[in-house]
PDB file of C-alpha atoms in Angstrom:
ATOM      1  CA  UNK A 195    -104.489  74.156 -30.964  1.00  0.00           C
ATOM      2  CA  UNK A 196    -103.718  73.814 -34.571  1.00  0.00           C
ATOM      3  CA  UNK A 197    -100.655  71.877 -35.873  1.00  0.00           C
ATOM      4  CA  UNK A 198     -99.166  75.212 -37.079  1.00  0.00           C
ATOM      5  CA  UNK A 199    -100.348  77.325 -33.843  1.00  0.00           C
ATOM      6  CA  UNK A 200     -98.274  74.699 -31.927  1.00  0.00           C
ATOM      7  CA  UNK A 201     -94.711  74.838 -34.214  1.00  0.00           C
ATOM      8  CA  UNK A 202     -94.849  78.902 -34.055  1.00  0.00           C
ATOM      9  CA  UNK A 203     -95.146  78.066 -29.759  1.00  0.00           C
ATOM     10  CA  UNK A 204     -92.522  75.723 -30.772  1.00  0.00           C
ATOM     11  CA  UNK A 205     -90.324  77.999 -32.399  1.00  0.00           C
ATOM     12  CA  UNK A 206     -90.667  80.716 -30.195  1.00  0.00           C
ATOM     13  CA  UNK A 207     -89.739  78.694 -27.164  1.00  0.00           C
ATOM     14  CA  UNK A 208     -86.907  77.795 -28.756  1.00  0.00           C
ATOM     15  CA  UNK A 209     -85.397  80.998 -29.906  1.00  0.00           C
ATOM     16  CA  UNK A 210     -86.070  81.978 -26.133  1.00  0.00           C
ATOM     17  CA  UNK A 211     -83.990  79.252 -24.926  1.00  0.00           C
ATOM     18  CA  UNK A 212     -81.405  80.383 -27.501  1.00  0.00           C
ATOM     19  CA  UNK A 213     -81.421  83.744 -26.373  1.00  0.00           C
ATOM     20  CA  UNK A 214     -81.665  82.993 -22.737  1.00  0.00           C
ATOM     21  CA  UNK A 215     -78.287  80.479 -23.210  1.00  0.00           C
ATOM     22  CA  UNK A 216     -76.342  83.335 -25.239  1.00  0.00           C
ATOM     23  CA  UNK A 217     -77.538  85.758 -22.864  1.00  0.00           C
ATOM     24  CA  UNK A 218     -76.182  83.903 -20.256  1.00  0.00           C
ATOM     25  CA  UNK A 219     -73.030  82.656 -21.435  1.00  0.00           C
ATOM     26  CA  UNK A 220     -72.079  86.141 -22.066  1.00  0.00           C
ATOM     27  CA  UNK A 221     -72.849  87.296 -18.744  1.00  0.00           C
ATOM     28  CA  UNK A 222     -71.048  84.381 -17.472  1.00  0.00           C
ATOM     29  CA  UNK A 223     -68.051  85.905 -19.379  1.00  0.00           C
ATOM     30  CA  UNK A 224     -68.081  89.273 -18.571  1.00  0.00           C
ATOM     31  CA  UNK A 225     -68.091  88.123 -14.502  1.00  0.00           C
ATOM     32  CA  UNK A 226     -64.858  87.169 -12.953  1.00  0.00           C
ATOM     33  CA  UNK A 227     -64.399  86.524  -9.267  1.00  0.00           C
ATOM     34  CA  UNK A 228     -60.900  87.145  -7.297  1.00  0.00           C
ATOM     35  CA  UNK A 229     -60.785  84.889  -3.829  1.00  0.00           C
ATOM     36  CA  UNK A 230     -59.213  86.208  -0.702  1.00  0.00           C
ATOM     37  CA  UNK A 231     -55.569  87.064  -0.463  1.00  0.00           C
ATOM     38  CA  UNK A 232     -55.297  87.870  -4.224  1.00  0.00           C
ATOM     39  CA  UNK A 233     -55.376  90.911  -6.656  1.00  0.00           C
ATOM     40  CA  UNK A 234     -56.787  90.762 -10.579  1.00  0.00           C
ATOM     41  CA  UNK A 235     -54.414  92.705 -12.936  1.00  0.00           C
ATOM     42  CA  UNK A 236     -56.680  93.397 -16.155  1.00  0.00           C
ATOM     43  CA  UNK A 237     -55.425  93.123 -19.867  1.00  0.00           C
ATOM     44  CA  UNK A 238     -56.941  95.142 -22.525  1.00  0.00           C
ATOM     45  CA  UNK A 239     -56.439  94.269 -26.232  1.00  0.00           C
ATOM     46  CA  UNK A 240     -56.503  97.775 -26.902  1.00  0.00           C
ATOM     47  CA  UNK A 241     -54.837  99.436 -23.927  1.00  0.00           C
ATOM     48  CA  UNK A 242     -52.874  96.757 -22.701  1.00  0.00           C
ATOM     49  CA  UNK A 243     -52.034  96.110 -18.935  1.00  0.00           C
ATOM     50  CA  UNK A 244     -54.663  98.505 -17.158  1.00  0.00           C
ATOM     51  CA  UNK A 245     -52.531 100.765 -13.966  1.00  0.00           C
ATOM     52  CA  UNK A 246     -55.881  99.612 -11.583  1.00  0.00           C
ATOM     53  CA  UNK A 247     -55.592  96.009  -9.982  1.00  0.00           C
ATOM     54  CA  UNK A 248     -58.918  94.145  -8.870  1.00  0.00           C
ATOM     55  CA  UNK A 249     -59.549  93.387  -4.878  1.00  0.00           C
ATOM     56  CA  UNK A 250     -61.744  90.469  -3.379  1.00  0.00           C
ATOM     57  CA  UNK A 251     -65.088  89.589  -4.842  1.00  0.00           C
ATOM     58  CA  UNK A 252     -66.819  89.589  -8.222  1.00  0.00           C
ATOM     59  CA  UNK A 253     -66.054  92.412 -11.181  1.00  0.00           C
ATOM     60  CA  UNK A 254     -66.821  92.684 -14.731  1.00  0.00           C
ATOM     61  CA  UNK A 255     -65.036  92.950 -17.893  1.00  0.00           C
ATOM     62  CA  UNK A 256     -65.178  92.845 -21.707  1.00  0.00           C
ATOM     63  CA  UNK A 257     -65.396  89.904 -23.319  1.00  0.00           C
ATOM     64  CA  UNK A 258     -62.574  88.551 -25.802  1.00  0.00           C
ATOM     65  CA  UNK A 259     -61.262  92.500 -25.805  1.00  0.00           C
ATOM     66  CA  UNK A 260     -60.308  92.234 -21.636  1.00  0.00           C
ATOM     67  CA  UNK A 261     -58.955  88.989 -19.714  1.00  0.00           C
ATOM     68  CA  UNK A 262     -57.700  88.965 -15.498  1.00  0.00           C
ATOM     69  CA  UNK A 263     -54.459  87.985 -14.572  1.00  0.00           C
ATOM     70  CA  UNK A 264     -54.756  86.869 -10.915  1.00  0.00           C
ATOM     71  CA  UNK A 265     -51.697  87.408  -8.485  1.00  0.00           C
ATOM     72  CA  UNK A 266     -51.399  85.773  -5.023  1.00  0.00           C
ATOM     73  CA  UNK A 267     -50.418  88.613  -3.168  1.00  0.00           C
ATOM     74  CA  UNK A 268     -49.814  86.079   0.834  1.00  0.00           C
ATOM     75  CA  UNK A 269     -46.939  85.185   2.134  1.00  0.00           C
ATOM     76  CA  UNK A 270     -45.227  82.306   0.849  1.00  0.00           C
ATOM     77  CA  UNK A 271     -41.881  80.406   1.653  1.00  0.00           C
ATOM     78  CA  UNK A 272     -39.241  79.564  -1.122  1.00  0.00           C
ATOM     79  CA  UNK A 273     -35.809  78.086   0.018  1.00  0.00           C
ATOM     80  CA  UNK A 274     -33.190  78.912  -1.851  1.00  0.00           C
ATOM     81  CA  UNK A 275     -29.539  76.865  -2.260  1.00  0.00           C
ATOM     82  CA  UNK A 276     -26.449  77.656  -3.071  1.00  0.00           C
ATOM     83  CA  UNK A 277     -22.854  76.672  -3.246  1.00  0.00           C
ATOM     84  CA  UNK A 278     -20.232  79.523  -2.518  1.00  0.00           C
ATOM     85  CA  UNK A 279     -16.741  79.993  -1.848  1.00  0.00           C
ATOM     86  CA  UNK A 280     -15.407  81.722   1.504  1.00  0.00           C
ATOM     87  CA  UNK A 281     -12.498  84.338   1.968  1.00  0.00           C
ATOM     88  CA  UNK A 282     -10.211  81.613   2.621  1.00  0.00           C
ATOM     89  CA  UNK A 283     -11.421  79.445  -0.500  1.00  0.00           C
ATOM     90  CA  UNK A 284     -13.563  77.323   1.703  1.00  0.00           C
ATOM     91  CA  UNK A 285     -16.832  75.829  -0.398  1.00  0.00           C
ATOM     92  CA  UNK A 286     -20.408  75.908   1.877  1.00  0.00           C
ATOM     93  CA  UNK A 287     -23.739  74.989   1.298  1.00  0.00           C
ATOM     94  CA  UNK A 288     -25.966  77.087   2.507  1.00  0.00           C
ATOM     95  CA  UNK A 289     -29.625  77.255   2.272  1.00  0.00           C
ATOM     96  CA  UNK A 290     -31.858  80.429   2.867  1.00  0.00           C
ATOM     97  CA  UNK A 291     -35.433  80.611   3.924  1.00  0.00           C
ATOM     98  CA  UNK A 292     -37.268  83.730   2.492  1.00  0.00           C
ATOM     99  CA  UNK A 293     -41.105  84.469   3.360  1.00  0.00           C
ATOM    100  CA  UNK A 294     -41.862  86.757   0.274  1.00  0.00           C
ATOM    101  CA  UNK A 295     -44.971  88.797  -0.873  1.00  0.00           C
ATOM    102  CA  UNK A 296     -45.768  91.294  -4.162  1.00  0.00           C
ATOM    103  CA  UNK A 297     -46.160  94.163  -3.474  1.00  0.00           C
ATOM    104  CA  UNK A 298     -49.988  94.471  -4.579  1.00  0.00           C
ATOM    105  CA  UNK A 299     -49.654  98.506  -5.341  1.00  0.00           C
ATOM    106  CA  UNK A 300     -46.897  97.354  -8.416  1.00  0.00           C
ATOM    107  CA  UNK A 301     -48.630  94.282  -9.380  1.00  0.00           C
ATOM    108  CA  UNK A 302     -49.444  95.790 -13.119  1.00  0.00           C
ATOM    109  CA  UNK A 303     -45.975  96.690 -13.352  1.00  0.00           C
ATOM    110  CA  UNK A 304     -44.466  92.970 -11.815  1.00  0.00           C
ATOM    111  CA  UNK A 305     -47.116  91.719 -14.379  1.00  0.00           C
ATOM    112  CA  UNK A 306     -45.573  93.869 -17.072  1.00  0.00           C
ATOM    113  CA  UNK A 307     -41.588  93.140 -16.574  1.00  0.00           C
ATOM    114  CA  UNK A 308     -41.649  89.956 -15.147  1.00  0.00           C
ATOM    115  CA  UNK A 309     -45.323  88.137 -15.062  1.00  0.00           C
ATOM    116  CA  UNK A 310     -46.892  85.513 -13.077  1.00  0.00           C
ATOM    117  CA  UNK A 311     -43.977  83.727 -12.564  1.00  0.00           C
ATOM    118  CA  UNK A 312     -42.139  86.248 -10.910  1.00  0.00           C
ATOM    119  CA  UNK A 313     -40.643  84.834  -7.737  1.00  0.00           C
ATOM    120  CA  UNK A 314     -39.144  82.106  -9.907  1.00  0.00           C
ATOM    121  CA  UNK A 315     -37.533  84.507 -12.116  1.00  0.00           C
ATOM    122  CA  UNK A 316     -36.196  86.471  -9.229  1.00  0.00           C
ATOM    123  CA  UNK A 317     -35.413  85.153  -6.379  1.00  0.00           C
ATOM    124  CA  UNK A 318     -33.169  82.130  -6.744  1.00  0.00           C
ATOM    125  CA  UNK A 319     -31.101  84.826  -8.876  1.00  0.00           C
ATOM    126  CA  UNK A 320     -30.736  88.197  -6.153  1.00  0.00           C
ATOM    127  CA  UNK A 321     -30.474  84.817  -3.486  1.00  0.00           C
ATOM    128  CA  UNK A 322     -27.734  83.521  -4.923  1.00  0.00           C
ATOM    129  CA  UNK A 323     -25.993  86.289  -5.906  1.00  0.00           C
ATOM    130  CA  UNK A 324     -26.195  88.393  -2.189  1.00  0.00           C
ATOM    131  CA  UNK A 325     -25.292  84.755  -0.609  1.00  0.00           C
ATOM    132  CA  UNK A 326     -22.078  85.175  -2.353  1.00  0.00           C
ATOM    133  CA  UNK A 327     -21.184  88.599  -2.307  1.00  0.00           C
ATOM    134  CA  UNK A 328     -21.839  88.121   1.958  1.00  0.00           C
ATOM    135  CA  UNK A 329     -20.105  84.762   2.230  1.00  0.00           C
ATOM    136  CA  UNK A 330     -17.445  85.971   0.606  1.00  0.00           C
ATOM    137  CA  UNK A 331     -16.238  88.426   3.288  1.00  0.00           C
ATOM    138  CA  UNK A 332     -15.910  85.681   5.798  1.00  0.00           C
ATOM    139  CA  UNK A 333     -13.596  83.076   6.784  1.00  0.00           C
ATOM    140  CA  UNK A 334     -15.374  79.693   7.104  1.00  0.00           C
ATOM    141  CA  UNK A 335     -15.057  79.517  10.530  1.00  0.00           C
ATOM    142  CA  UNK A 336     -16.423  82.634  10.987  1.00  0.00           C
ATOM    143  CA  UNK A 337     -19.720  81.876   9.031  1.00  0.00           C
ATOM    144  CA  UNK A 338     -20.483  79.840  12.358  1.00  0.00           C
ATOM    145  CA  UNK A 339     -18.794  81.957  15.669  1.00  0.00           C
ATOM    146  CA  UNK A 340     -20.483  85.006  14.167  1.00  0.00           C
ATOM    147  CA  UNK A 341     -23.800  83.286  11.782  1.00  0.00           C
ATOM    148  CA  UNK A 342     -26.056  85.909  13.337  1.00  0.00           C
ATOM    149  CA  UNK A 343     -24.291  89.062  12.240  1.00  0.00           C
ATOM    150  CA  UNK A 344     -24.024  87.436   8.535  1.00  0.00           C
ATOM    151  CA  UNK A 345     -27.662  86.647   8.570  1.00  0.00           C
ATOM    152  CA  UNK A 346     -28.606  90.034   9.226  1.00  0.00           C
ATOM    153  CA  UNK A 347     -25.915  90.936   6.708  1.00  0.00           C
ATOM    154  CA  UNK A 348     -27.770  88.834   3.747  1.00  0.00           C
ATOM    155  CA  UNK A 349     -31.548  89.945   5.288  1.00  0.00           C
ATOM    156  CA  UNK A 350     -30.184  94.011   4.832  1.00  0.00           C
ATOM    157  CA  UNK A 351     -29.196  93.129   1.276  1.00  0.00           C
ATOM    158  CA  UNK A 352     -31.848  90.727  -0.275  1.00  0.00           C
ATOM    159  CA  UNK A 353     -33.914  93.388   1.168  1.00  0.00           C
ATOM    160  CA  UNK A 354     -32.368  95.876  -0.770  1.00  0.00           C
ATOM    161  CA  UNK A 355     -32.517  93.982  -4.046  1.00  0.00           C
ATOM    162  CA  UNK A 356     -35.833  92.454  -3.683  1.00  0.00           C
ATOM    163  CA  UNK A 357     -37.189  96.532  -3.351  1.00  0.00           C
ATOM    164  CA  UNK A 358     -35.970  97.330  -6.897  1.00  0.00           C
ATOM    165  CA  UNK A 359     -38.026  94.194  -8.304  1.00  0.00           C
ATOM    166  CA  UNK A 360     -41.281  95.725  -6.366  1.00  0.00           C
ATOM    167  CA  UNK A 361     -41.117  92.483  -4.026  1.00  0.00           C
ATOM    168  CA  UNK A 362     -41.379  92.311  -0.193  1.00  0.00           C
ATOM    169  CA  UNK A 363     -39.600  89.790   1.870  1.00  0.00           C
ATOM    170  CA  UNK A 364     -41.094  89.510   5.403  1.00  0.00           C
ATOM    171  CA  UNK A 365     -38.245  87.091   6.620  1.00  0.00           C
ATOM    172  CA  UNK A 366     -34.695  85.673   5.189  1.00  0.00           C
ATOM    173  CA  UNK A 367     -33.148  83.407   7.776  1.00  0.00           C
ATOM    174  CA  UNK A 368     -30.135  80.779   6.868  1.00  0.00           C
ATOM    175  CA  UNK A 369     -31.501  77.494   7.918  1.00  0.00           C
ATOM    176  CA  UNK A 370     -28.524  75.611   6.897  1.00  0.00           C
ATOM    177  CA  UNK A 371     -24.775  75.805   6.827  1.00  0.00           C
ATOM    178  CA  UNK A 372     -22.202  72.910   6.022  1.00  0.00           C
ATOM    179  CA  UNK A 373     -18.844  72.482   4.675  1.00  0.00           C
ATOM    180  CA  UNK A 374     -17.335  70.138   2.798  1.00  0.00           C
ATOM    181  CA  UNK A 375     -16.159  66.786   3.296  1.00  0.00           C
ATOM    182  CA  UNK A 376     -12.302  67.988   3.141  1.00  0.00           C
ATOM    183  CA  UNK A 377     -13.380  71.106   5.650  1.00  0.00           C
ATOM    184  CA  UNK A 378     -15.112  69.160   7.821  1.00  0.00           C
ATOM    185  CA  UNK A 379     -12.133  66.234   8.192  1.00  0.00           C
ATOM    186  CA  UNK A 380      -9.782  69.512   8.777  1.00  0.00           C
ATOM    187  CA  UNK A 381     -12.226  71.063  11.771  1.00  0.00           C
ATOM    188  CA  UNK A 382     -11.937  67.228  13.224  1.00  0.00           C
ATOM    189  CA  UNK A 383      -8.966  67.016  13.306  1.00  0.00           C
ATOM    190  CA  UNK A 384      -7.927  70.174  14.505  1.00  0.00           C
ATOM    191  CA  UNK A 385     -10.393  69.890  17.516  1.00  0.00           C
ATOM    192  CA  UNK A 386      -8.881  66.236  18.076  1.00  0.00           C
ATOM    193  CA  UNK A 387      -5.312  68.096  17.861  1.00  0.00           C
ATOM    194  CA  UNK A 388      -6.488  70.980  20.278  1.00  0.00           C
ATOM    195  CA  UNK A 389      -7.891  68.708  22.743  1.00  0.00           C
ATOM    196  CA  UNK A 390      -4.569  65.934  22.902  1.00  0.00           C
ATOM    197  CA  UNK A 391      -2.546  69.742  23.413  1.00  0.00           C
ATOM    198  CA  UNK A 392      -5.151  70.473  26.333  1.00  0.00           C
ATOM    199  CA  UNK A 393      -4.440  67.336  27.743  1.00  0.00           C
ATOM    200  CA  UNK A 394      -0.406  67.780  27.593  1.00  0.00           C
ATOM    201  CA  UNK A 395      -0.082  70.855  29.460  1.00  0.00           C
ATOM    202  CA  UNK A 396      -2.845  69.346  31.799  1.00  0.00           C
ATOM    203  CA  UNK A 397       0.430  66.544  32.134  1.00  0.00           C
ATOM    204  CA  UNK A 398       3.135  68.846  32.141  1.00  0.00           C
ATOM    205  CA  UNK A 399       1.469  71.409  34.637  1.00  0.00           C
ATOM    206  CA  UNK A 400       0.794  68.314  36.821  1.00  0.00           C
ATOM    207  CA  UNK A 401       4.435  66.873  36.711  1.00  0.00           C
ATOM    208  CA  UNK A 402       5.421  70.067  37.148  1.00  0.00           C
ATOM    209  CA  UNK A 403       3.129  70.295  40.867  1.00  0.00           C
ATOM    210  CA  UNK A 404       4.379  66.644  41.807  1.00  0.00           C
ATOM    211  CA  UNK A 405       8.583  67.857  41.014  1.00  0.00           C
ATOM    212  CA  UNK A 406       7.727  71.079  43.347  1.00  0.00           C
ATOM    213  CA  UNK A 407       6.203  68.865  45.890  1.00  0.00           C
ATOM    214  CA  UNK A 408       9.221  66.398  46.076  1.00  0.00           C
ATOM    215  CA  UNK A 409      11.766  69.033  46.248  1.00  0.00           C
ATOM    216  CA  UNK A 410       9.757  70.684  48.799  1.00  0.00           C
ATOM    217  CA  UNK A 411       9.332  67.499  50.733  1.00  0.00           C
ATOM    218  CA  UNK A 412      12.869  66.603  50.248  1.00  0.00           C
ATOM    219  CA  UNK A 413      13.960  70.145  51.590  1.00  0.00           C
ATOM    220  CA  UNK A 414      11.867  69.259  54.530  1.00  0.00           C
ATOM    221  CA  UNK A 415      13.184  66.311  55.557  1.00  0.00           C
ATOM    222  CA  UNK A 416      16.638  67.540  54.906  1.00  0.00           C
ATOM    223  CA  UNK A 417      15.831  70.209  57.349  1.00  0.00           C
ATOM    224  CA  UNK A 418      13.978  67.931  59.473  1.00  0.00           C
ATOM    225  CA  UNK A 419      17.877  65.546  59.504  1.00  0.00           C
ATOM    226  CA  UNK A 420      19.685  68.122  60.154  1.00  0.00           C
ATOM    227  CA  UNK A 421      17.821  69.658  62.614  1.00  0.00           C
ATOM    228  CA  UNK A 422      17.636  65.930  64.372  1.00  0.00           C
ATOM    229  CA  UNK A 423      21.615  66.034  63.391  1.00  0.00           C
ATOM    230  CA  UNK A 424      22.223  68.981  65.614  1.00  0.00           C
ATOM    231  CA  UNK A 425      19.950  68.547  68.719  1.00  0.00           C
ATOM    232  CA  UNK A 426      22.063  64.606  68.421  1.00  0.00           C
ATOM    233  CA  UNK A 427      25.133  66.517  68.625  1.00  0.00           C
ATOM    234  CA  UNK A 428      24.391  68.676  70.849  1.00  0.00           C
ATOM    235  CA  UNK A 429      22.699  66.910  73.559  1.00  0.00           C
ATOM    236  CA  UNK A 430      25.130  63.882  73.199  1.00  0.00           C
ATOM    237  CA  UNK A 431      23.265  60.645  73.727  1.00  0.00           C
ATOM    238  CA  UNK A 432      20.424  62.114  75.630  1.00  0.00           C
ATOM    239  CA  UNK A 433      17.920  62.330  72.460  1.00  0.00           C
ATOM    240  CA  UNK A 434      18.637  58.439  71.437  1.00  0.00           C
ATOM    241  CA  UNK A 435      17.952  57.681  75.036  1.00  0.00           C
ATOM    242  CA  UNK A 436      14.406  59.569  74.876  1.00  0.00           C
ATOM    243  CA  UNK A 437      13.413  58.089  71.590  1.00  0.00           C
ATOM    244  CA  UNK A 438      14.357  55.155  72.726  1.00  0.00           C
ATOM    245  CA  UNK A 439      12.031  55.454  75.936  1.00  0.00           C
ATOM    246  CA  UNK A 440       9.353  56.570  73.851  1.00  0.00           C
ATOM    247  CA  UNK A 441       9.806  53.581  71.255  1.00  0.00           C
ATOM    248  CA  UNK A 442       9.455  51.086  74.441  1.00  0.00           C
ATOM    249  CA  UNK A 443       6.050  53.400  75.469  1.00  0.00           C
ATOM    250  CA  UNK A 444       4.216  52.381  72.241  1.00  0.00           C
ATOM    251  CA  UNK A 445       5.377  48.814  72.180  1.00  0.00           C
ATOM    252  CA  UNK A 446       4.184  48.261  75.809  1.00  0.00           C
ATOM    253  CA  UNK A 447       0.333  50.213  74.646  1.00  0.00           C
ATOM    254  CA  UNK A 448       0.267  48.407  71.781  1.00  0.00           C
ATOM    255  CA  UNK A 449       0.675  44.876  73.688  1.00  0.00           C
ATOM    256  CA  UNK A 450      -1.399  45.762  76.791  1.00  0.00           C
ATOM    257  CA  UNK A 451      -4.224  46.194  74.594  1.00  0.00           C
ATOM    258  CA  UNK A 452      -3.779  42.641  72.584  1.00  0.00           C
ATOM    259  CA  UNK A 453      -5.963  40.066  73.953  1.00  0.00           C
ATOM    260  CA  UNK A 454      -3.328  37.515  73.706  1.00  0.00           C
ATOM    261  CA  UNK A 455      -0.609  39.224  75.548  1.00  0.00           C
ATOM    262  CA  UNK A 456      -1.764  39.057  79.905  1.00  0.00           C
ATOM    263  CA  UNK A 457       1.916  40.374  80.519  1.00  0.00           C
ATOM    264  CA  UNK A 458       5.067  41.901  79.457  1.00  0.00           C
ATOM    265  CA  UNK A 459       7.558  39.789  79.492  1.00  0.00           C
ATOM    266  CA  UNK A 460      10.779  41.077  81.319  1.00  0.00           C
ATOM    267  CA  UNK A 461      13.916  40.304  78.777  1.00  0.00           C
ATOM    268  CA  UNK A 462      11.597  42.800  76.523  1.00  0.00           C
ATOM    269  CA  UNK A 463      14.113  45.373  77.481  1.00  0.00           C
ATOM    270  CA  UNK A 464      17.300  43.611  75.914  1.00  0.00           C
ATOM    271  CA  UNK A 465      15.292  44.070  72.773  1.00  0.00           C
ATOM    272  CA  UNK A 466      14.746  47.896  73.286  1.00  0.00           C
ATOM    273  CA  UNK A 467      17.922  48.312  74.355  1.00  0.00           C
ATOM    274  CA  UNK A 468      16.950  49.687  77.625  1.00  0.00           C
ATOM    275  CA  UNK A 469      19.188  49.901  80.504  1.00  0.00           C
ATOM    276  CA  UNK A 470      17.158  48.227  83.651  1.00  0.00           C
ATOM    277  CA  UNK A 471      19.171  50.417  86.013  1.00  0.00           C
ATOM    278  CA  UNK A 472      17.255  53.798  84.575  1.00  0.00           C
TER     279      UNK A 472
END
């Protein structure tokens, strides 16, 4: 092959290569691939955000006059905190767990109002704002007896807000609640206070009990004298005498039955003040 054959090969090659590489590289840009869980919103130079969003998979656009915006249209978790004042001037911390999505039908129009940022631009500022229009109707010791009815108060409005910025909240939850230091030292000690009350009418009500008891006790044996008193009276010095038999009963049991003791011994009945004649 002659020397100029060869550099016309050359050359051809070459502008093949050339065309091949430009061919590609625009191919290459017209292709654009959206993964799973996400939506393409297209911008045209000349028509501007297109009313059509992009699904899964691979799709082609212009070059330089068209370029993809792509959303993540999951479920995703933001917490949002803020510091608000109760009806009764209280200050809590709260936090709130939301589980938010786009709504992919509106994505050209969240692209148009508010753009890829979105949930930064919106949600800290409806959070914070329905967390203290809700808080706000509540004592702060109410926030915690009755935390499940202001949750669902807060989820029924964020709700509500998040619709009219095309955004979807699949959970809002409170996750956590605390007051502060001044609060909290107040609760204590009222609980503390509460508890040494308890514990005083616990006291009282038992002093109470034990005053009944003695009078009632005293009542009875009062009766119990007087009764003794009359039957005395009445039966002249028969009752001493039988009480006094009885007395000598036990004494005479309870020194049969000691091993050291083999009898009674007979001036025993000086000391009871028994009569040997009866």
């Amino acid at each position: 092959m002659s020397a100029p054959r060869a550099a016309q090969l050359l050359q051809s090659l070459a502008g093949a290569a050339i065309a091949f590489g430009v061919g590609g590289s625009a191919l290459n840009a017209s292709l654009y691939t959206v993964d799973g869980g996400h939506r393409a919103v297209l911008f045209d130079r000349f028509r501007g955000v297109l009313d059509e969003t992009a699904g899964e998979g691979t799709h082609f656009l212009i070059p330089v006059l068209q370029k993809p915006y792509i959303f993540d249209i999951r479920t995703r978790p933001r917490s949002i905190t803020s510091v608000t004042g109760t009806k009764d001037l209280q200050m809590v911390n709260l936090t709130l767990r939301v589980l938010s999505r786009p709504d992919s039908g509106e994505l050209p129009t969240i692209f148009k109002t508010l753009g890829t940022d979105y949930d930064d631009r919106i949600l800290p500022s409806i959070g914070n704002e329905v967390l203290k229009a809700v808080v706000a109707q509540f004592n702060a010791d109410q926030l915690l007896t009755e935390r499940p009815f202001v949750s669902a108060l807060v989820r029924d409005a964020l709700l509500k807000r998040a619709k009219d910025f095309n955004l979807i909240l699949d959970d809002v939850a409170i996750t956590h609640l605390s007051y502060g230091a001044e609060f909290s030292r107040a609760v204590e000690q009222k609980q503390v206070a509460q508890q040494e009350a308890e514990r005083s009418k616990f006291v009282v009500a038992k002093a109470d009990q034990e005053r009944r008891a003695a009078i009632v006790r005293a009542e009875g044996e009062s009766e119990a004298a007087k009764l003794i008193s009359d039957a005395t009276s009445s039966a002249g010095g028969g009752l001493i005498e039988l009480r006094k038999i009885e007395a000598a009963r036990e004494i005479a049991s309870t020194l049969a039955k000691s091993r050291n003791i083999s009898y009674l011994p007979g001036g025993n009945n000086m000391l009871l003040g028994i009569n040997p004649s009866m």
